[in-house]
Amino acid sequence: MACKNSGPTLTIEDARRLPALCGVADAAALTGYSTHYISDCCSRGTIRGVKFGRRWCIDTAALLKQFGIGE
């Protein structure tokens, strides 16, 4: 069950300016989902990311493609 926020808070232009890897907060703002849901998806492998300590680094391009953002 996904916890959807009120919607994306980053624009497509904001998304294009993100670095190759983004954090959970940026991914949540971009997709409109909660940070908890994004972290959970990373843990399950449904969102491509690498964990460094307690932080997830998410492949921004893969995230945009997966959610159909900017197409």
mmCIF file of N, CA and C in Angstrom:
data_model
loop_
_atom_site.group_PDB
_atom_site.id
_atom_site.type_symbol
_atom_site.label_atom_id
_atom_site.label_comp_id
_atom_site.label_asym_id
_atom_site.label_seq_id
_atom_site.Cartn_x
_atom_site.Cartn_y
_atom_site.Cartn_z
ATOM 1 N N MET A 1 0.839 -1.172 0.000
ATOM 2 C CA MET A 1 0.000 0.000 0.000
ATOM 3 C C MET A 1 0.887 1.239 0.000
ATOM 4 N N ALA A 2 0.703 2.074 -0.977
ATOM 5 C CA ALA A 2 1.513 3.287 -1.113
ATOM 6 C C ALA A 2 0.889 4.422 -0.332
ATOM 7 N N CYS A 3 1.741 5.185 0.276
ATOM 8 C CA CYS A 3 1.276 6.370 0.991
ATOM 9 C C CYS A 3 1.538 7.567 0.093
ATOM 10 N N LYS A 4 0.513 8.040 -0.570
ATOM 11 C CA LYS A 4 0.637 9.130 -1.531
ATOM 12 C C LYS A 4 0.431 10.454 -0.821
ATOM 13 N N ASN A 5 1.339 11.381 -1.071
ATOM 14 C CA ASN A 5 1.190 12.743 -0.560
ATOM 15 C C ASN A 5 0.230 13.493 -1.462
ATOM 16 N N SER A 6 0.130 14.787 -1.283
ATOM 17 C CA SER A 6 -0.785 15.590 -2.079
ATOM 18 C C SER A 6 -0.344 15.713 -3.530
ATOM 19 N N GLY A 7 0.856 15.305 -3.843
ATOM 20 C CA GLY A 7 1.346 15.366 -5.217
ATOM 21 C C GLY A 7 2.789 15.807 -5.245
ATOM 22 N N PRO A 8 3.385 15.740 -6.415
ATOM 23 C CA PRO A 8 4.778 16.150 -6.543
ATOM 24 C C PRO A 8 4.972 17.611 -6.158
ATOM 25 N N THR A 9 6.099 17.894 -5.534
ATOM 26 C CA THR A 9 6.393 19.278 -5.166
ATOM 27 C C THR A 9 7.551 19.834 -5.976
ATOM 28 N N LEU A 10 8.207 18.985 -6.761
ATOM 29 C CA LEU A 10 9.255 19.449 -7.663
ATOM 30 C C LEU A 10 8.694 19.487 -9.078
ATOM 31 N N THR A 11 9.107 20.470 -9.847
ATOM 32 C CA THR A 11 8.676 20.564 -11.236
ATOM 33 C C THR A 11 9.585 19.708 -12.113
ATOM 34 N N ILE A 12 9.210 19.559 -13.370
ATOM 35 C CA ILE A 12 10.035 18.821 -14.321
ATOM 36 C C ILE A 12 11.391 19.502 -14.462
ATOM 37 N N GLU A 13 11.401 20.821 -14.480
ATOM 38 C CA GLU A 13 12.670 21.560 -14.560
ATOM 39 C C GLU A 13 13.543 21.274 -13.345
ATOM 40 N N ASP A 14 12.930 21.234 -12.157
ATOM 41 C CA ASP A 14 13.678 20.886 -10.941
ATOM 42 C C ASP A 14 14.285 19.492 -11.081
ATOM 43 N N ALA A 15 13.512 18.572 -11.619
ATOM 44 C CA ALA A 15 13.966 17.192 -11.777
ATOM 45 C C ALA A 15 15.166 17.113 -12.709
ATOM 46 N N ARG A 16 15.145 17.899 -13.761
ATOM 47 C CA ARG A 16 16.260 17.883 -14.719
ATOM 48 C C ARG A 16 17.539 18.441 -14.117
ATOM 49 N N ARG A 17 17.412 19.270 -13.091
ATOM 50 C CA ARG A 17 18.583 19.863 -12.446
ATOM 51 C C ARG A 17 19.148 19.002 -11.317
ATOM 52 N N LEU A 18 18.455 17.934 -10.959
ATOM 53 C CA LEU A 18 18.954 17.061 -9.897
ATOM 54 C C LEU A 18 20.222 16.350 -10.360
ATOM 55 N N PRO A 19 21.119 16.043 -9.426
ATOM 56 C CA PRO A 19 22.322 15.283 -9.792
ATOM 57 C C PRO A 19 21.965 13.847 -10.181
ATOM 58 N N ALA A 20 22.953 13.097 -10.638
ATOM 59 C CA ALA A 20 22.740 11.709 -11.074
ATOM 60 C C ALA A 20 22.144 10.850 -9.962
ATOM 61 N N LEU A 21 22.510 11.141 -8.716
ATOM 62 C CA LEU A 21 21.951 10.437 -7.562
ATOM 63 C C LEU A 21 21.224 11.440 -6.685
ATOM 64 N N CYS A 22 20.039 11.064 -6.215
ATOM 65 C CA CYS A 22 19.297 11.944 -5.314
ATOM 66 C C CYS A 22 18.964 11.178 -4.037
ATOM 67 N N GLY A 23 18.567 11.900 -3.022
ATOM 68 C CA GLY A 23 18.198 11.295 -1.753
ATOM 69 C C GLY A 23 16.717 10.965 -1.701
ATOM 70 N N VAL A 24 16.315 10.362 -0.619
ATOM 71 C CA VAL A 24 14.922 9.954 -0.427
ATOM 72 C C VAL A 24 13.988 11.165 -0.427
ATOM 73 N N ALA A 25 14.395 12.257 0.209
ATOM 74 C CA ALA A 25 13.533 13.444 0.278
ATOM 75 C C ALA A 25 13.271 14.012 -1.115
ATOM 76 N N ASP A 26 14.314 14.099 -1.948
ATOM 77 C CA ASP A 26 14.121 14.592 -3.318
ATOM 78 C C ASP A 26 13.256 13.636 -4.124
ATOM 79 N N ALA A 27 13.479 12.345 -3.971
ATOM 80 C CA ALA A 27 12.681 11.347 -4.689
ATOM 81 C C ALA A 27 11.211 11.431 -4.271
ATOM 82 N N ALA A 28 10.971 11.635 -2.986
ATOM 83 C CA ALA A 28 9.596 11.765 -2.491
ATOM 84 C C ALA A 28 8.945 13.029 -3.040
ATOM 85 N N ALA A 29 9.684 14.133 -3.036
ATOM 86 C CA ALA A 29 9.145 15.393 -3.559
ATOM 87 C C ALA A 29 8.860 15.283 -5.054
ATOM 88 N N LEU A 30 9.675 14.549 -5.747
ATOM 89 C CA LEU A 30 9.533 14.394 -7.191
ATOM 90 C C LEU A 30 8.346 13.518 -7.564
ATOM 91 N N THR A 31 8.129 12.453 -6.815
ATOM 92 C CA THR A 31 7.077 11.489 -7.152
ATOM 93 C C THR A 31 5.750 11.757 -6.454
ATOM 94 N N GLY A 32 5.795 12.467 -5.337
ATOM 95 C CA GLY A 32 4.569 12.695 -4.573
ATOM 96 C C GLY A 32 4.295 11.619 -3.539
ATOM 97 N N TYR A 33 5.181 10.644 -3.422
ATOM 98 C CA TYR A 33 5.036 9.605 -2.404
ATOM 99 C C TYR A 33 5.776 10.012 -1.134
ATOM 100 N N SER A 34 5.458 9.368 -0.027
ATOM 101 C CA SER A 34 6.105 9.693 1.245
ATOM 102 C C SER A 34 7.546 9.190 1.260
ATOM 103 N N THR A 35 8.356 9.791 2.114
ATOM 104 C CA THR A 35 9.745 9.357 2.253
ATOM 105 C C THR A 35 9.807 7.918 2.763
ATOM 106 N N HIS A 36 8.883 7.553 3.631
ATOM 107 C CA HIS A 36 8.838 6.182 4.150
ATOM 108 C C HIS A 36 8.596 5.187 3.014
ATOM 109 N N TYR A 37 7.662 5.499 2.140
ATOM 110 C CA TYR A 37 7.349 4.615 1.018
ATOM 111 C C TYR A 37 8.545 4.492 0.075
ATOM 112 N N ILE A 38 9.207 5.605 -0.219
ATOM 113 C CA ILE A 38 10.377 5.588 -1.102
ATOM 114 C C ILE A 38 11.482 4.730 -0.489
ATOM 115 N N SER A 39 11.751 4.910 0.808
ATOM 116 C CA SER A 39 12.768 4.099 1.492
ATOM 117 C C SER A 39 12.419 2.622 1.446
ATOM 118 N N ASP A 40 11.154 2.310 1.664
ATOM 119 C CA ASP A 40 10.695 0.923 1.633
ATOM 120 C C ASP A 40 10.889 0.319 0.241
ATOM 121 N N CYS A 41 10.577 1.084 -0.793
ATOM 122 C CA CYS A 41 10.774 0.607 -2.168
ATOM 123 C C CYS A 41 12.251 0.359 -2.458
ATOM 124 N N CYS A 42 13.106 1.218 -1.948
ATOM 125 C CA CYS A 42 14.551 1.015 -2.118
ATOM 126 C C CYS A 42 14.988 -0.273 -1.427
ATOM 127 N N SER A 43 14.486 -0.505 -0.228
ATOM 128 C CA SER A 43 14.832 -1.721 0.521
ATOM 129 C C SER A 43 14.391 -2.980 -0.217
ATOM 130 N N ARG A 44 13.216 -2.915 -0.845
ATOM 131 C CA ARG A 44 12.683 -4.064 -1.587
ATOM 132 C C ARG A 44 13.309 -4.203 -2.972
ATOM 133 N N GLY A 45 13.978 -3.150 -3.434
ATOM 134 C CA GLY A 45 14.594 -3.190 -4.753
ATOM 135 C C GLY A 45 13.693 -2.742 -5.883
ATOM 136 N N THR A 46 12.521 -2.201 -5.562
ATOM 137 C CA THR A 46 11.621 -1.731 -6.617
ATOM 138 C C THR A 46 11.997 -0.337 -7.108
ATOM 139 N N ILE A 47 12.780 0.379 -6.338
ATOM 140 C CA ILE A 47 13.399 1.628 -6.785
ATOM 141 C C ILE A 47 14.899 1.406 -6.697
ATOM 142 N N ARG A 48 15.581 1.753 -7.774
ATOM 143 C CA ARG A 48 17.024 1.515 -7.866
ATOM 144 C C ARG A 48 17.794 2.516 -7.015
ATOM 145 N N GLY A 49 18.536 1.996 -6.051
ATOM 146 C CA GLY A 49 19.328 2.850 -5.180
ATOM 147 C C GLY A 49 20.393 2.064 -4.441
ATOM 148 N N VAL A 50 21.308 2.793 -3.844
ATOM 149 C CA VAL A 50 22.396 2.201 -3.068
ATOM 150 C C VAL A 50 22.360 2.824 -1.687
ATOM 151 N N LYS A 51 22.524 1.996 -0.668
ATOM 152 C CA LYS A 51 22.486 2.496 0.701
ATOM 153 C C LYS A 51 23.899 2.728 1.215
ATOM 154 N N PHE A 52 24.149 3.933 1.689
ATOM 155 C CA PHE A 52 25.413 4.299 2.325
ATOM 156 C C PHE A 52 25.102 4.627 3.777
ATOM 157 N N GLY A 53 25.440 3.724 4.672
ATOM 158 C CA GLY A 53 25.080 3.918 6.075
ATOM 159 C C GLY A 53 23.573 3.868 6.217
ATOM 160 N N ARG A 54 22.983 4.970 6.662
ATOM 161 C CA ARG A 54 21.524 5.043 6.819
ATOM 162 C C ARG A 54 20.839 5.766 5.663
ATOM 163 N N ARG A 55 21.611 6.238 4.706
ATOM 164 C CA ARG A 55 21.052 7.040 3.609
ATOM 165 C C ARG A 55 20.992 6.261 2.299
ATOM 166 N N TRP A 56 19.896 6.473 1.577
ATOM 167 C CA TRP A 56 19.747 5.905 0.247
ATOM 168 C C TRP A 56 20.170 6.936 -0.785
ATOM 169 N N CYS A 57 20.925 6.488 -1.780
ATOM 170 C CA CYS A 57 21.262 7.294 -2.953
ATOM 171 C C CYS A 57 20.533 6.640 -4.123
ATOM 172 N N ILE A 58 19.617 7.381 -4.707
ATOM 173 C CA ILE A 58 18.720 6.844 -5.726
ATOM 174 C C ILE A 58 19.142 7.343 -7.101
ATOM 175 N N ASP A 59 19.159 6.440 -8.066
ATOM 176 C CA ASP A 59 19.480 6.772 -9.452
ATOM 177 C C ASP A 59 18.358 7.668 -9.995
ATOM 178 N N THR A 60 18.658 8.944 -10.183
ATOM 179 C CA THR A 60 17.645 9.921 -10.578
ATOM 180 C C THR A 60 17.037 9.592 -11.938
ATOM 181 N N ALA A 61 17.859 9.265 -12.921
ATOM 182 C CA ALA A 61 17.350 8.964 -14.261
ATOM 183 C C ALA A 61 16.423 7.751 -14.242
ATOM 184 N N ALA A 62 16.799 6.711 -13.497
ATOM 185 C CA ALA A 62 15.964 5.510 -13.401
ATOM 186 C C ALA A 62 14.640 5.827 -12.707
ATOM 187 N N LEU A 63 14.691 6.678 -11.686
ATOM 188 C CA LEU A 63 13.475 7.071 -10.969
ATOM 189 C C LEU A 63 12.523 7.824 -11.897
ATOM 190 N N LEU A 64 13.057 8.781 -12.653
ATOM 191 C CA LEU A 64 12.237 9.553 -13.592
ATOM 192 C C LEU A 64 11.590 8.634 -14.619
ATOM 193 N N LYS A 65 12.366 7.694 -15.141
ATOM 194 C CA LYS A 65 11.839 6.761 -16.137
ATOM 195 C C LYS A 65 10.789 5.839 -15.527
ATOM 196 N N GLN A 66 11.065 5.315 -14.338
ATOM 197 C CA GLN A 66 10.149 4.381 -13.677
ATOM 198 C C GLN A 66 8.785 5.014 -13.417
ATOM 199 N N PHE A 67 8.773 6.281 -13.034
ATOM 200 C CA PHE A 67 7.518 6.956 -12.712
ATOM 201 C C PHE A 67 6.965 7.750 -13.898
ATOM 202 N N GLY A 68 7.632 7.670 -15.049
ATOM 203 C CA GLY A 68 7.137 8.348 -16.246
ATOM 204 C C GLY A 68 7.156 9.858 -16.129
ATOM 205 N N ILE A 69 8.146 10.380 -15.426
ATOM 206 C CA ILE A 69 8.236 11.824 -15.208
ATOM 207 C C ILE A 69 9.099 12.441 -16.298
ATOM 208 N N GLY A 70 8.574 13.489 -16.918
ATOM 209 C CA GLY A 70 9.329 14.222 -17.925
ATOM 210 C C GLY A 70 9.288 13.616 -19.311
ATOM 211 N N GLU A 71 8.392 12.683 -19.523
ATOM 212 C CA GLU A 71 8.301 12.057 -20.852
ATOM 213 C C GLU A 71 7.372 12.836 -21.740
#
